[in-house]
Every structure is written in C-alpha cells, then in structure tokens.
Short mmCIF file of C-alpha atoms in Angstrom, two decimals:
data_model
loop_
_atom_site.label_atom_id
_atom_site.label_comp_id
_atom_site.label_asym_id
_atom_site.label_seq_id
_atom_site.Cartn_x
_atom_site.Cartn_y
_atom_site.Cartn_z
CA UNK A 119 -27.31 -13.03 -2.54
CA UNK A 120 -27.55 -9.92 -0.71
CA UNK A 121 -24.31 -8.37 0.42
CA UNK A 122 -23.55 -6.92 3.89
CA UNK A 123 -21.81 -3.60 3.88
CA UNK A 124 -18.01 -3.29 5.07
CA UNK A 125 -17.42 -0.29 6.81
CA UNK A 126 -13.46 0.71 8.22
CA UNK A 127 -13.58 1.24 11.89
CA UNK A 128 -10.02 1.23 12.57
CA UNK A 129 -6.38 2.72 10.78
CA UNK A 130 -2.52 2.24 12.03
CA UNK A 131 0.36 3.09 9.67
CA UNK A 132 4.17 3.14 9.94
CA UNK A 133 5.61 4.34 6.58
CA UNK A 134 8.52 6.84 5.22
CA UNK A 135 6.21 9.80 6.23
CA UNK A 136 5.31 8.70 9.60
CA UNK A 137 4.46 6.27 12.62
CA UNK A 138 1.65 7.06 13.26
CA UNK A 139 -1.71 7.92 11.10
CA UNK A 140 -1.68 12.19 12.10
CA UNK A 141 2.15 12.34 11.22
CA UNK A 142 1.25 10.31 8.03
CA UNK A 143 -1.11 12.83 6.61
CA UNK A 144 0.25 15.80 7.79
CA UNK A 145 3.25 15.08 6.04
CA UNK A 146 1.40 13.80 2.83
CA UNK A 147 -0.93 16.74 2.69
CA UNK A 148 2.16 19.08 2.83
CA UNK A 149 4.22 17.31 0.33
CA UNK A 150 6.72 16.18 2.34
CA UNK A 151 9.42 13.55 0.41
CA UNK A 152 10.37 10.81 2.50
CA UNK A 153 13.45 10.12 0.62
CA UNK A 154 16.95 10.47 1.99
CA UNK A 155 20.09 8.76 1.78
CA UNK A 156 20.09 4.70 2.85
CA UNK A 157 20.85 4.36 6.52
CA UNK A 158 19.53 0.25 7.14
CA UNK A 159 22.69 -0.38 5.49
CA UNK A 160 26.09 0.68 3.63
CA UNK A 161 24.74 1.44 0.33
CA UNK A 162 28.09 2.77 -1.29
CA UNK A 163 28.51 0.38 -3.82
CA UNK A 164 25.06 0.60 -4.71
CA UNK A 165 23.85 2.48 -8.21
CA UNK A 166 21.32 3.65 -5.98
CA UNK A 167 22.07 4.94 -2.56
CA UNK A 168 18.91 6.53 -1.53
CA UNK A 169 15.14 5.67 -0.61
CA UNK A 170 12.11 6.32 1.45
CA UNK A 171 12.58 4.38 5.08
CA UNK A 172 10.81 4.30 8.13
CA UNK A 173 12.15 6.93 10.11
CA UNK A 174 12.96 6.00 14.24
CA UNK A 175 11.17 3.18 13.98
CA UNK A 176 11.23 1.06 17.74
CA UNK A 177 9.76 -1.95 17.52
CA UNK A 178 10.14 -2.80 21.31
CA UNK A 179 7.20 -0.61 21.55
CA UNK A 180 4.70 -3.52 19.60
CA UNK A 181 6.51 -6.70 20.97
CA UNK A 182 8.98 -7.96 23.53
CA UNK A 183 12.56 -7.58 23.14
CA UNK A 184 13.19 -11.58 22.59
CA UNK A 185 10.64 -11.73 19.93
CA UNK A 186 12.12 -9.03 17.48
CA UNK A 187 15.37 -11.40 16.74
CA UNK A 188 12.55 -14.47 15.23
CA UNK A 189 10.20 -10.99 13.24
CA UNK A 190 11.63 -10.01 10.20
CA UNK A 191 11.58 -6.31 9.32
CA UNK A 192 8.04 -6.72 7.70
CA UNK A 193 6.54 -8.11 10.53
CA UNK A 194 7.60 -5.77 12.74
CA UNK A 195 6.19 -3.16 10.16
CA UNK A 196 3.03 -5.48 10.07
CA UNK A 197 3.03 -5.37 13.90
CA UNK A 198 3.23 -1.76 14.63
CA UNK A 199 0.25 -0.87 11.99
CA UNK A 200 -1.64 -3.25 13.52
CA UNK A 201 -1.22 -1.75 16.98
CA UNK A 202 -2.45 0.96 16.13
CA UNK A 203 -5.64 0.09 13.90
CA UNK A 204 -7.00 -1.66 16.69
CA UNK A 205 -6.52 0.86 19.28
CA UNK A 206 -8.36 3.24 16.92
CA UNK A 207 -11.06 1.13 16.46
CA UNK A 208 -11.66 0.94 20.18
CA UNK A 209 -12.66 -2.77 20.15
CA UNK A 210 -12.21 -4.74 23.07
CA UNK A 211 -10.47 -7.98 22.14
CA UNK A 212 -10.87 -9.51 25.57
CA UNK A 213 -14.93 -9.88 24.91
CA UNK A 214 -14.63 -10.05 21.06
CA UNK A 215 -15.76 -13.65 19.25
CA UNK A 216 -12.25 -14.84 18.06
CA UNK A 217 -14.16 -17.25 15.77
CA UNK A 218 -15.85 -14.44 13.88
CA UNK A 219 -12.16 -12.53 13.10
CA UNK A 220 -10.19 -13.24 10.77
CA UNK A 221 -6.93 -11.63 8.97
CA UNK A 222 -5.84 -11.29 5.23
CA UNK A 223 -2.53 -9.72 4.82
CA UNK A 224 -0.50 -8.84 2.03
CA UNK A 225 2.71 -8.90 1.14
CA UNK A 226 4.84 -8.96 -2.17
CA UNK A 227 8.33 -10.70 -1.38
CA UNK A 228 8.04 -11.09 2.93
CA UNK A 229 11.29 -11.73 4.65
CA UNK A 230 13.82 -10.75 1.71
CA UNK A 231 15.78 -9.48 4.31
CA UNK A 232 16.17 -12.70 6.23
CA UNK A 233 16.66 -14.46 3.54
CA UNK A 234 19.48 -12.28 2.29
CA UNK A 235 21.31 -12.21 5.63
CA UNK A 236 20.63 -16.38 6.47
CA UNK A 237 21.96 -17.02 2.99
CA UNK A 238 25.47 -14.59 2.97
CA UNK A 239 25.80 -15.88 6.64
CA UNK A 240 25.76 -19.59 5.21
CA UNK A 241 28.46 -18.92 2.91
CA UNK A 242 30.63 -16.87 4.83
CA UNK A 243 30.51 -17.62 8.34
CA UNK A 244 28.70 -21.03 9.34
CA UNK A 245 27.47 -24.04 7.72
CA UNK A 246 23.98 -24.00 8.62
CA UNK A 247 21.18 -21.60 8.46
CA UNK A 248 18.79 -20.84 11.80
CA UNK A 249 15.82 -22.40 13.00
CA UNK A 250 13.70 -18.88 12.84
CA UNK A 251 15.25 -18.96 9.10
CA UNK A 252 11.61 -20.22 7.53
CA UNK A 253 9.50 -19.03 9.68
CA UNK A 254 10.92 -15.59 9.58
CA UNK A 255 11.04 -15.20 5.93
CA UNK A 256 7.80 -16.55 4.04
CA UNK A 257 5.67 -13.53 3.41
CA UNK A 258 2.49 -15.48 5.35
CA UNK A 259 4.12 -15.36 8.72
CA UNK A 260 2.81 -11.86 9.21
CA UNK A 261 -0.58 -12.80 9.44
CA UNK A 262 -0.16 -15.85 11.10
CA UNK A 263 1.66 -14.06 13.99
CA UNK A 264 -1.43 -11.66 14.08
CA UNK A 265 -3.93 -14.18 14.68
CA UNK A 266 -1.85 -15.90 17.38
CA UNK A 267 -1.14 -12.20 19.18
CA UNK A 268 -4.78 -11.53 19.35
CA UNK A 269 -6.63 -14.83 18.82
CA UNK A 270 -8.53 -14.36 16.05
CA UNK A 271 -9.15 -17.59 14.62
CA UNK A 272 -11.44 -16.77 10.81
CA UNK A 273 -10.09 -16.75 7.68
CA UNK A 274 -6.35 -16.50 7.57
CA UNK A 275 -4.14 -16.01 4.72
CA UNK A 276 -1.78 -13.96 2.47
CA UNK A 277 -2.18 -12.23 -0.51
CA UNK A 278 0.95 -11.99 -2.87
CA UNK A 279 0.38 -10.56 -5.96
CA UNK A 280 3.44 -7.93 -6.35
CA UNK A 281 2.41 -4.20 -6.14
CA UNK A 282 -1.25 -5.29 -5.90
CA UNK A 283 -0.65 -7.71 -2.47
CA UNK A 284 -2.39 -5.07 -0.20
CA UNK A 285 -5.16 -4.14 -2.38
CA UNK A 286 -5.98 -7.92 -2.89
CA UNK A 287 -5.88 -8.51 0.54
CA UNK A 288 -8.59 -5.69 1.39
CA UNK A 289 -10.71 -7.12 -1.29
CA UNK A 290 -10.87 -10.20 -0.01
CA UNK A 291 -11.56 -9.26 3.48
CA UNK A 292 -14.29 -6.90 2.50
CA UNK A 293 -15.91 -10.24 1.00
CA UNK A 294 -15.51 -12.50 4.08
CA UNK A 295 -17.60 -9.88 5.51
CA UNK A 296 -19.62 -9.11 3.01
CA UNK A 297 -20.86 -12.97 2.64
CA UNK A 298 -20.83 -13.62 6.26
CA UNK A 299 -17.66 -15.51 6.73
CA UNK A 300 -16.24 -12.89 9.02
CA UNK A 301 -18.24 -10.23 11.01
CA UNK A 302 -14.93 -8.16 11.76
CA UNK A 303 -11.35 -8.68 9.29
CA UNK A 304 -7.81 -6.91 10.03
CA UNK A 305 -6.36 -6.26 6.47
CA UNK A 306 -3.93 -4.50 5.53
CA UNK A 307 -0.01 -4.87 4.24
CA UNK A 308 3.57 -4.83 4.84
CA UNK A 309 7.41 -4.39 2.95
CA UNK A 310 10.70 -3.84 3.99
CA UNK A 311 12.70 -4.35 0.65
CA UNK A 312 14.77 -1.38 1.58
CA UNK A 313 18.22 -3.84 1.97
CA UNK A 314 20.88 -4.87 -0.25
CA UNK A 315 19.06 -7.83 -2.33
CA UNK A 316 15.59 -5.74 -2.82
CA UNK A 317 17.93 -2.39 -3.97
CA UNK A 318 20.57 -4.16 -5.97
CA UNK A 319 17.70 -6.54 -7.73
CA UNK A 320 15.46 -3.56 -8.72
CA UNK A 321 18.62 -1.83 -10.00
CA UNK A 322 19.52 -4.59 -12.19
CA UNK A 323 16.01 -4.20 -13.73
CA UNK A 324 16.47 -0.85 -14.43
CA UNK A 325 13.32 -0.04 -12.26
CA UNK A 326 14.11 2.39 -9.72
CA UNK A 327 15.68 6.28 -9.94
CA UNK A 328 19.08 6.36 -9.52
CA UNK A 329 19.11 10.24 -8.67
CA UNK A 330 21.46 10.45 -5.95
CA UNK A 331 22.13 14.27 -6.08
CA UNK A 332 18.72 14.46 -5.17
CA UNK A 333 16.68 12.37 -3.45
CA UNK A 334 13.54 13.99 -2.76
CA UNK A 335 12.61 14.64 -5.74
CA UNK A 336 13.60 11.28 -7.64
CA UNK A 337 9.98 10.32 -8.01
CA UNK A 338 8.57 12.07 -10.59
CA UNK A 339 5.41 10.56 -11.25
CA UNK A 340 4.10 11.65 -15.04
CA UNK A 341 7.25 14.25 -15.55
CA UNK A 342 9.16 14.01 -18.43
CA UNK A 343 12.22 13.07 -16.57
CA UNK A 344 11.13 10.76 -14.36
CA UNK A 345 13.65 7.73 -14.33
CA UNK A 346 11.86 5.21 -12.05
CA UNK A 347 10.64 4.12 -8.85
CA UNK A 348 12.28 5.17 -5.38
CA UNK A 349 12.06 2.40 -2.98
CA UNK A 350 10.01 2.09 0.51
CA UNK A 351 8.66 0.56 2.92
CA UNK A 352 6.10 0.32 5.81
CA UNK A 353 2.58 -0.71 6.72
CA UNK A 354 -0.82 0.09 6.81
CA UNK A 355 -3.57 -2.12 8.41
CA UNK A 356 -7.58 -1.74 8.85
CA UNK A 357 -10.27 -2.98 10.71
CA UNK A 358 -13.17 -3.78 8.53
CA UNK A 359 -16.76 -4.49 10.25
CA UNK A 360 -20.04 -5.30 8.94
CA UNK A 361 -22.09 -1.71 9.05
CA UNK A 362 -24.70 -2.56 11.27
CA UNK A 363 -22.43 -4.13 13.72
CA UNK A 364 -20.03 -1.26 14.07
CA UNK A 365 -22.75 1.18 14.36
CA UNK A 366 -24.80 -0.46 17.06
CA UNK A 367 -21.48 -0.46 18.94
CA UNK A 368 -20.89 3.19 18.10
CA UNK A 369 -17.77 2.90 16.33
CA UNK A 370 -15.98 5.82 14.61
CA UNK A 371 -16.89 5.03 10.70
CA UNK A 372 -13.88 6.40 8.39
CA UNK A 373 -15.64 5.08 5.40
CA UNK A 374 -17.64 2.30 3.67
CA UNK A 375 -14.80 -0.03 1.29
CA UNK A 376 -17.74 -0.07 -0.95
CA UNK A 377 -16.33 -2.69 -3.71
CA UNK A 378 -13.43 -3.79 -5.33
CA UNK A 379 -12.12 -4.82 -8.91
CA UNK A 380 -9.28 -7.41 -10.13
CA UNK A 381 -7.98 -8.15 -13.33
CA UNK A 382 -4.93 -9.20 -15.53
CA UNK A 383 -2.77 -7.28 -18.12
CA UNK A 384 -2.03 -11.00 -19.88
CA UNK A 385 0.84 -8.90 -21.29
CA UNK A 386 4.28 -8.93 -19.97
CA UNK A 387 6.21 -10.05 -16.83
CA UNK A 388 6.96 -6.68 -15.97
CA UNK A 389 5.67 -4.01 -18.04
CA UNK A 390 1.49 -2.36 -18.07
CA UNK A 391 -0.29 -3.53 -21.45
CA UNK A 392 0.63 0.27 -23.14
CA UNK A 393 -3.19 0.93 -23.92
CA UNK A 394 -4.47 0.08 -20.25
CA UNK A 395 -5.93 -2.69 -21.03
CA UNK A 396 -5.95 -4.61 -17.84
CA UNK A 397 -6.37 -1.04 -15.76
CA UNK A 398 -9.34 -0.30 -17.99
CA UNK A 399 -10.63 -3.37 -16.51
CA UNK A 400 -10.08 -3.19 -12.82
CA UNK A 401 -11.41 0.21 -12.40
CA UNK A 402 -14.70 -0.73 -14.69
CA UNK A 403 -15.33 -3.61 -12.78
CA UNK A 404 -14.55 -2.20 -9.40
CA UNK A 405 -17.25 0.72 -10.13
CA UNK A 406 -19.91 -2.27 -10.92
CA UNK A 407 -18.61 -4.30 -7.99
CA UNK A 408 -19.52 -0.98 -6.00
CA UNK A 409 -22.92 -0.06 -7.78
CA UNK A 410 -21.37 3.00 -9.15
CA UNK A 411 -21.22 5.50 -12.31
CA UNK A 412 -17.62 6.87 -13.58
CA UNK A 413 -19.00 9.89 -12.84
CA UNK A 414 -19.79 9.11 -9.39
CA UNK A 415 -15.71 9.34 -8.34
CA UNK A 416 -14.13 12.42 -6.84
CA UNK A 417 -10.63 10.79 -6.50
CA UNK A 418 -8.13 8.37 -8.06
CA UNK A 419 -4.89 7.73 -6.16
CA UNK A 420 -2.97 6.35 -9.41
CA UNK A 421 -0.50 3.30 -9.19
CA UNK A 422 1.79 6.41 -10.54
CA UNK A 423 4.97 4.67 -9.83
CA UNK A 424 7.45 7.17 -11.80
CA UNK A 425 8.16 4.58 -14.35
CA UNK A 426 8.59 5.49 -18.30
CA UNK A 427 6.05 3.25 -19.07
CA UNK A 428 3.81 2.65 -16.42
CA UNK A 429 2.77 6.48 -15.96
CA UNK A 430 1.58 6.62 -19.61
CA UNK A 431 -0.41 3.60 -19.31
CA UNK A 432 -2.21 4.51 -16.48
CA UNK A 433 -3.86 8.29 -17.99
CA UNK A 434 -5.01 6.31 -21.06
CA UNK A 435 -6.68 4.04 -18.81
CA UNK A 436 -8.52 6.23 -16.85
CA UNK A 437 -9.59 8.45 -19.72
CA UNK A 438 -11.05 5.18 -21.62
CA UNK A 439 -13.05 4.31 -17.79
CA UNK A 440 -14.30 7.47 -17.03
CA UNK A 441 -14.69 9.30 -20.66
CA UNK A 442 -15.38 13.44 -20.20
CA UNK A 443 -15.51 12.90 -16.28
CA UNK A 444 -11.63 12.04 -16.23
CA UNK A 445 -11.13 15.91 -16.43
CA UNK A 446 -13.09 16.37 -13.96
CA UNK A 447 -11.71 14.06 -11.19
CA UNK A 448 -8.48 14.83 -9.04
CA UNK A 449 -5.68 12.57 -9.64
CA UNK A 450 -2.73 12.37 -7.45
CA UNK A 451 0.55 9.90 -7.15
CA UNK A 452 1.26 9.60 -3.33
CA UNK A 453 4.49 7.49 -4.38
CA UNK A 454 5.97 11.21 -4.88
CA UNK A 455 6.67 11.26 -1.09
CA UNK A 456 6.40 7.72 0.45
CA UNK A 457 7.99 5.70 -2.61
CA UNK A 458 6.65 2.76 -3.40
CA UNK A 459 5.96 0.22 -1.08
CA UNK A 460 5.81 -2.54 -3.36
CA UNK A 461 3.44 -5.61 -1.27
CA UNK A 462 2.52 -2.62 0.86
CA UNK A 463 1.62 0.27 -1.45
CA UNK A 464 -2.25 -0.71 -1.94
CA UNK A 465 -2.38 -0.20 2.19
CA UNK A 466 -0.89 3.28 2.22
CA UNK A 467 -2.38 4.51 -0.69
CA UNK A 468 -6.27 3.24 0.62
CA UNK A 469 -5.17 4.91 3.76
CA UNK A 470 -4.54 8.17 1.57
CA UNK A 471 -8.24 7.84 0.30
CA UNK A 472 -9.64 7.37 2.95
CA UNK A 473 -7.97 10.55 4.74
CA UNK A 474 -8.80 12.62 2.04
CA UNK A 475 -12.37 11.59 2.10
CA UNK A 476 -12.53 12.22 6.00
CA UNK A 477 -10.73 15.73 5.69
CA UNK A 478 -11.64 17.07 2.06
CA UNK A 479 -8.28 17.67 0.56
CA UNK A 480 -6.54 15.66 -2.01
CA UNK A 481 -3.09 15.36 -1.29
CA UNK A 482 -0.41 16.14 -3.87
CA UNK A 483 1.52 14.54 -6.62
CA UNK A 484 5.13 16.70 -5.76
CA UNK A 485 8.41 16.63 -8.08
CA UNK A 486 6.93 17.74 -11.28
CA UNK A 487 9.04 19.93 -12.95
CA UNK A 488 8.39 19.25 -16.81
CA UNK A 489 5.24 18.53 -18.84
CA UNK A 490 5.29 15.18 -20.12
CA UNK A 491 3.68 15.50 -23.98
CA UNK A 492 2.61 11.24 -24.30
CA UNK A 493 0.50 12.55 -20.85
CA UNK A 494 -2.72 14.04 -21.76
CA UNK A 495 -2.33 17.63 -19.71
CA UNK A 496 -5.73 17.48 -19.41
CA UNK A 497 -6.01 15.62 -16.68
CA UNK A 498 -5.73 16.61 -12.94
CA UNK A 499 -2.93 15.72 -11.66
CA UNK A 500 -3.11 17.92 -8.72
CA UNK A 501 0.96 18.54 -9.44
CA UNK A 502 3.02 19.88 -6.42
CA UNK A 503 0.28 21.64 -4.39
CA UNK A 504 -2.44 20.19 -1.82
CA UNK A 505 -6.21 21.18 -2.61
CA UNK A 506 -9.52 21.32 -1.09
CA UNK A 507 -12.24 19.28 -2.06
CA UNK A 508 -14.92 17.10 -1.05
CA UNK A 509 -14.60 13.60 -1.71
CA UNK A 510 -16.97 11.07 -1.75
CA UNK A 511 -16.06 8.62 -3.81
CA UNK A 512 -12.07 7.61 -4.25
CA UNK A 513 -10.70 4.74 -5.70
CA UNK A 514 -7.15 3.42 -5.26
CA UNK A 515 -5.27 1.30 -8.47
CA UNK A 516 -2.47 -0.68 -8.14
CA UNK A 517 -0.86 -2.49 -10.91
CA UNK A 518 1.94 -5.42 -9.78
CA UNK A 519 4.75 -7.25 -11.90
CA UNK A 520 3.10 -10.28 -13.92
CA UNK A 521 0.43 -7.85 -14.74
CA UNK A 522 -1.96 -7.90 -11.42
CA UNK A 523 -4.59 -5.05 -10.82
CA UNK A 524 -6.43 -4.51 -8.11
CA UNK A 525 -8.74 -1.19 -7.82
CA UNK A 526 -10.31 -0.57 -4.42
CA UNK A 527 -13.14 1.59 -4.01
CA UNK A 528 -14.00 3.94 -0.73
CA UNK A 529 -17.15 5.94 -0.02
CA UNK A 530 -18.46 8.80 2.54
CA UNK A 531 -20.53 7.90 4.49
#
C-alpha cells in the first residue's frame, strides 16, 4: 500500500513558557525556566513546593463562562491549544467535510484534578459526588469535547500511554491520514497534574526534584546532581493534512511528520531497561517507518526527564541507533525549562522540533552545572546555550511509566 504524506499545517500551545506558539519559543530558545513556586494551590506541606505552571492562563477566552465549571483543567489546556492550531492553519471549518476530520488526543492521567477535589468534597462536605464528576475527569473527554465544538465527526479517541500519550496520539493520526481514513486530524495533548494528588503521588515515588531553594534550575537533565523531574503542565495541538491537499489550498507547511516508531521496554513498571533496550527500538524503527538513515537526523529532543536513571539510559540508546553519527547530532532536553508534561510532553516537545526545523536553532538543555561521568561527554548536549543550525531531520523520544516509547519523526520540507 502506498502511503499519503502528512504534512502539519497548523500549531497552538499553552505551556509553562507561554500561551501562545511566539512566546513559547522565544522563551525556549533563550533558556528561560518556567519553574517557580506553586500558586494553583497551598503547597506548604508539600516535600515539593515548586513547578512549571501555566502562567495567566484565562480560559474565558476559548469557551463560555458556564462551560469552564463542567472542563477540567486539561481540557481547558486542550481547548486553548486547539484554538489556536486551527486559527494558524487558516482552515475554514464552516465549508470543511466534518466526515473526513477526525481527532486523537492524548493524555496520561485526564481529570486528576476533579477527581481529587469530587473525592475530598465527598468525605468532608456532602454525601454525593456531581453529575459533571465523570464526564469531567476521564482523560477521553478532551477529545470528545473537540469534535462536538467543531463537528468533526472521523476517528475519535484517546491515547494513554503515560509520558508517551501525545506522541502516540500523533502517530496514530499521521496514519488515519496516511491510509485514507482521515484527509485532515487535530492531534495533539494535554496535563494539568500540577495539584495536590499529582505532586504528593510523584513525591511518594521519589520521582520529582525536591529543590526548593531553587527552582529554576531543579531540572538538570544529564548533570550529576540532577534529583528528578519538575512537574508541568499544558498543551500542544496540530493540524495534520494530507500533502497534496494542504498545498492545493495553499496552506503554510511547518513540516512533513514523516513517520513514527513504538515499542516496549518489557522491563519495569517504572524504570527505562538500563541498556536502552526499548529506546534502541523506537528510534530504529521510527527511522524505517520514515525511509530514513541514522545519519540522515540533525536533531533529537531526548525524553531527558532529569531522572538518575532515565538520563543514562537514554545516551546509550542513541549511541547504539545512530553509531559515529550520535556525535554528530544536537541533542537537547527541553524539560530543562517547561518540566515535564507527563500525557502532554510528546506535544510540546514535537512542537520544539518542529520550531527548530522552521527557524534553524536548536534550543538548549539549561541547568547543567556538573559533568555527569556514566554520560558519554561525547555527545551534544547543546548544555545551557542556544545554537544555530539547520535542521532537517528531528526526531522527538518519549519514554512513559510501564515502559512505553514512542519516537516521532519531523522533516523540512
């Protein structure tokens, strides 16, 4: 079967370093942190007090007042990314085929928020939980509301897969397209775990930094004193069209998602198989997926989470995929400045791709301090500092608890 080529016609964002896709990257190519001290709630008897939010965020601006009370937090996020991809993509949904759009979403936990709240009000203050209670917490909803607001009736679903949610959901919208399911698909993802349950659970893991002296530079991707993930949140969504279709109708191309790769560590619930294994995988099998060489790549935006083990995993990974080319590609952890996004991190971090393909810089990977000597040094890390280059090939990894990869690949076009 031949495939149709998926091109990305449209980009919205709302995330720790901005509402809006030009505050987004300025930020990220500057090495901004979005980190700061926990304001969606009182976090003092937290062990960690600080994260990466969504800074004056106003959802009245994507939906009417009386709706926001039934949207959790990440459908509002999903909402207000959404907004924005499609204005950027300039399509007119009045005279677009409903039939022929579809939307896969992702998202790793969904209404956590809700579900904290409906549950602590149930015990403390009233017998019974809300009507909106359901409905406002599974992690599908977001989608679901997204094809009702703009009556697009294709393929509909939600990707939950941990860390990897986003990247799986991209994936699988490039194929609806790609086999003719779907001539247009909004993909994308959303999180808001920023709240007492998502904070105090990835505590009691042991996951996430607990530098509270100093936030912004708490993620440390691949230093030697990196002690875990800082939380965030967000969204990023897309509008992916079949090639020929978006440029008979002269729409601005960003780039062609080109292919994608998914595979399993079949190691442990929450740590990376410590040779790669699984990330070996994903990125091999994305390349093939794409019709690719290793040595075709310009840019890796790694899973680089901050994590003890996880950042040592990753290097030994790529090294194994791309052999003598690895030195030669740029490398940078964009969790350094928007945290991790869990569900939503595969979204922001395409995003980051595809901006650096469309402007020629690779962003930074900020906070390192200290050489890490289980790192290989070698490697390109692009540490603290923005550069120039052209990119042409970028591929995006993310690695989720119960050992999902997904690897997304994005080409110049």
């Amino acid at each position: 079967m031949e495939f149709k080529r998926v091109v990305i016609t449209g980009v919205g964002t709302v995330n720790p370093l901005g509402n809006s896709v030009d505050e987004f990257w300025n930020n990220l190519k500057h090495g901004v942190s979005g980190a700061g001290p926990i304001t969606h709630f009182d976090a003092s008897l937290q062990k960690t007090q600080f994260a990466c939010e969504v800074k004056s965020f106003d959802a009245t601006q994507f939906m009417e007042r009386k709706e926001i009370r039934k949207y959790d937090l990440y459908t509002q996020y999903a909402f207000a990314s959404v907004d924005g991809a499609i204005k950027d993509s300039s399509l007119n949904i009045e005279e677009v085929d409903g039939d022929r759009i579809g939307v896969i979403w992702g998202a790793g936990i969904g209404g956590l928020q809700t579900f904290f709240e409906e549950s602590r009000a149930y015990k403390e203050e009233r017998p019974r939980f809300s009507p909106y209670f359901i409905p406002k917490m599974i992690a599908n909803i977001a989608g679901g509301l997204l094809s009702i607001k703009y009556g697009f009736r294709g393929p509909n679903y939600t990707t939950v897969s941990a860390c990897a949610s986003a990247s799986h959901a991209m994936i699988d919208a490039m194929n609806m397209i790609r086999m003719g399911k779907a001539d247009i698909m909004l993909t994308g993802g959303s999180e808001a775990g920023v709240n007492e349950a998502g904070m105090a659970g990835f505590n009691s893991m042991r996951a996430i930094s607990t530098r509270n002296d100093d936030p912004k530079t708490a993620s440390r991707p691949f230093d030697k004193d990196r002690d875990g993930f800082v939380m965030g949140e967000g969204s990023a969504a897309f509008i992916l069209e079949e090639y020929e279709s978006a440029k008979n109708r002269g729409a601005k191309i960003y780039a062609e998602l080109a292919g994608g790769g998914m595979s399993a560590d079949a190691f442990h619930m929450t740590a990376p198989d410590p040779e790669g294994r699984g990330a070996n995988l994903v990125m091999k099998w994305a390349l093939e997926d794409a019709g690719l060489k290793p040595e075709d790549v310009d840019y890796i935006n790694v899973h680089g989470t901050s994590t003890p083990l996880g950042d040592i995993a990753e290097p030994k990974a790529i090294v194994k995929t791309f052999g003598e080319h690895a030195y030669k590609l740029s490398i940078s952890a964009t969790k350094s400045m928007t945290g991790h996004l869990l569900g939503a991190a595969g979204a922001v971090e395409g995003l980051a791709c595809i901006l650096a393909i469309n402007n020629g810089i690779i962003p930074p990977t900020i906070n390192h301090f200290t050489d890490d000597p289980e790192i290989d040094e070698k490697l390109d890390f692009t540490f603290n500092t923005a550069k120039k280059r052209e990119v042409n090939i970028a591929i995006s990894n993310t690695f989720g608890f119960g050992g999902h990869n997904a690897t997304v690949v994005f080409k110049k076009l």
